[in-house]
């Protein structure tokens, strides 16, 4: 049985169906990742890639982040085509997202090259803040290692 999100329930797992929002054609069907498959994938990434990051110099880290931004820019047209295919968003919006991302990466690269940590941020409470009172917020940015992102459909 498939629900309105393209998810089929089975006895032991879920099957996800990727659908082209332009014409409802099925693009791919994927089985849910098992807990063991997820553990294996994370262990492979952490064991192979994560350890070199702390050992990098500030300059190397900045170059690495800037190289990612440059690679995204070089393949921007391809990324926009894929994203349009998956989301039905207009090219201008998607191109803007690529520029926003690469600009943020270059800002991060510039900061990384200084070798300085991000400073703590303190946002004091403000009861008159619109649309709702702002609480007292304090944050410190700390590297946490591998991050897993699940991006759901933007289909409207």
Coordinates of C-alpha atoms in Angstrom, one line a residue:
X1 CA 0.0 0.0 0.0
X2 CA 1.4 3.4 -1.0
X3 CA 0.3 6.6 0.9
X4 CA 0.1 10.2 -0.5
X5 CA 3.8 10.7 0.3
X6 CA 5.0 7.9 -2.0
X7 CA 5.8 5.6 1.0
X8 CA 4.9 1.9 0.9
X9 CA 4.7 0.0 4.1
X10 CA 6.0 -3.5 4.2
X11 CA 6.3 -6.0 7.0
X12 CA 10.0 -5.2 7.8
X13 CA 10.7 -1.9 6.0
X14 CA 9.5 1.1 4.1
X15 CA 10.0 1.7 0.4
X16 CA 10.3 5.3 -0.7
X17 CA 9.3 6.4 -4.2
X18 CA 10.8 9.5 -5.8
X19 CA 8.4 11.2 -8.2
X20 CA 9.0 13.9 -10.7
X21 CA 6.8 16.8 -9.6
X22 CA 6.4 18.0 -13.2
X23 CA 4.7 14.9 -14.6
X24 CA 4.4 12.4 -11.7
X25 CA 6.7 10.0 -13.4
X26 CA 8.5 7.6 -10.9
X27 CA 12.2 8.5 -10.9
X28 CA 13.4 5.8 -8.4
X29 CA 12.3 3.5 -5.7
X30 CA 14.5 3.0 -2.6
X31 CA 14.3 0.7 0.3
X32 CA 14.6 2.1 3.8
X33 CA 18.1 2.0 5.2
X34 CA 18.4 -0.5 7.9
X35 CA 20.0 0.5 11.2
X36 CA 23.0 -1.6 10.5
X37 CA 23.5 -0.1 7.0
X38 CA 23.3 3.4 8.6
X39 CA 25.9 2.4 11.2
X40 CA 28.2 0.9 8.6
X41 CA 27.9 4.0 6.4
X42 CA 28.6 6.4 9.2
X43 CA 31.5 4.3 10.5
X44 CA 33.0 4.3 7.0
X45 CA 32.8 8.1 6.7
X46 CA 34.0 8.8 10.2
X47 CA 36.9 6.3 9.9
X48 CA 38.0 7.4 6.5
X49 CA 37.4 11.1 6.3
X50 CA 36.8 12.7 9.6
X51 CA 40.2 12.3 11.2
X52 CA 42.1 14.5 8.7
X53 CA 40.0 17.6 9.4
X54 CA 41.3 18.3 12.9
X55 CA 44.9 17.8 11.6
X56 CA 44.5 20.4 8.9
X57 CA 46.1 23.8 9.2
X58 CA 43.9 26.8 9.1
X59 CA 45.1 27.6 5.6
X60 CA 44.4 24.1 4.4
X61 CA 41.0 24.1 5.9
X62 CA 40.1 27.4 4.2
X63 CA 41.4 26.0 0.8
X64 CA 39.4 22.8 1.3
X65 CA 36.1 24.8 2.0
X66 CA 36.8 27.2 -0.9
X67 CA 37.4 24.2 -3.2
X68 CA 33.9 22.9 -2.3
X69 CA 32.4 26.3 -3.1
X70 CA 34.3 26.4 -6.4
X71 CA 33.1 22.9 -7.4
X72 CA 29.5 23.8 -6.6
X73 CA 29.9 26.9 -8.8
X74 CA 31.4 24.9 -11.7
X75 CA 28.4 22.5 -11.6
X76 CA 25.8 25.1 -10.8
X77 CA 23.9 24.6 -14.1
X78 CA 23.7 20.8 -13.4
X79 CA 22.6 21.3 -9.8
X80 CA 19.9 23.7 -10.9
X81 CA 18.6 21.3 -13.5
X82 CA 18.5 18.4 -11.0
X83 CA 16.9 20.6 -8.3
X84 CA 14.3 21.9 -10.8
X85 CA 13.5 18.3 -11.8
X86 CA 13.1 17.3 -8.1
X87 CA 11.3 20.5 -6.7
X88 CA 9.6 22.3 -9.6
X89 CA 11.2 25.5 -8.3
X90 CA 12.1 28.2 -10.9
X91 CA 15.7 28.4 -12.1
X92 CA 16.2 31.9 -10.6
X93 CA 15.4 30.7 -7.1
X94 CA 17.6 27.6 -7.4
X95 CA 20.5 29.6 -8.9
X96 CA 20.1 32.0 -6.0
X97 CA 20.4 29.1 -3.5
X98 CA 23.6 27.9 -5.1
X99 CA 25.0 31.5 -4.9
X100 CA 23.8 31.8 -1.3
X101 CA 25.5 28.5 -0.4
X102 CA 28.8 29.2 -2.1
X103 CA 28.9 32.7 -0.6
X104 CA 28.4 31.3 2.9
X105 CA 31.1 28.7 2.2
X106 CA 33.6 31.3 1.1
X107 CA 32.8 33.4 4.2
X108 CA 33.4 30.3 6.3
X109 CA 36.7 29.6 4.4
X110 CA 37.8 33.2 5.1
X111 CA 37.1 32.8 8.8
X112 CA 38.7 29.3 8.9
X113 CA 41.9 30.7 7.5
X114 CA 42.3 33.0 10.5
X115 CA 42.5 29.9 12.8
X116 CA 40.3 31.7 15.3
X117 CA 37.2 30.0 16.8
X118 CA 33.8 31.6 16.3
X119 CA 33.1 34.0 19.2
X120 CA 30.2 33.1 21.5
X121 CA 26.9 34.9 20.6
X122 CA 24.7 36.5 23.2
X123 CA 21.2 37.7 22.2
X124 CA 19.6 39.4 25.2
X125 CA 15.9 38.9 25.8
X126 CA 13.6 41.5 24.4
X127 CA 9.9 41.5 25.5
X128 CA 9.0 44.0 22.8
X129 CA 10.4 41.9 19.9
X130 CA 7.9 41.4 17.1
X131 CA 6.2 39.0 16.3
X132 CA 6.9 37.5 19.8
X133 CA 9.1 38.2 22.8
X134 CA 12.7 37.1 22.2
X135 CA 14.2 34.9 24.9
X136 CA 17.8 35.3 26.2
X137 CA 19.9 33.1 23.8
X138 CA 23.5 32.2 24.1
X139 CA 25.4 30.0 21.7
X140 CA 28.9 28.8 21.0
X141 CA 29.8 27.2 17.7
X142 CA 31.7 23.9 18.0
X143 CA 32.6 21.4 15.3
X144 CA 30.7 18.2 15.8
X145 CA 32.0 16.0 13.0
X146 CA 29.8 14.1 10.5
X147 CA 26.3 15.5 10.0
X148 CA 23.5 13.6 8.3
X149 CA 20.8 15.7 6.5
X150 CA 17.5 14.4 5.5
X151 CA 15.8 16.7 3.0
X152 CA 12.1 16.0 2.4
X153 CA 10.2 16.9 -0.7
X154 CA 9.3 20.5 -1.4
X155 CA 6.4 19.4 -3.5
X156 CA 3.4 21.7 -3.2

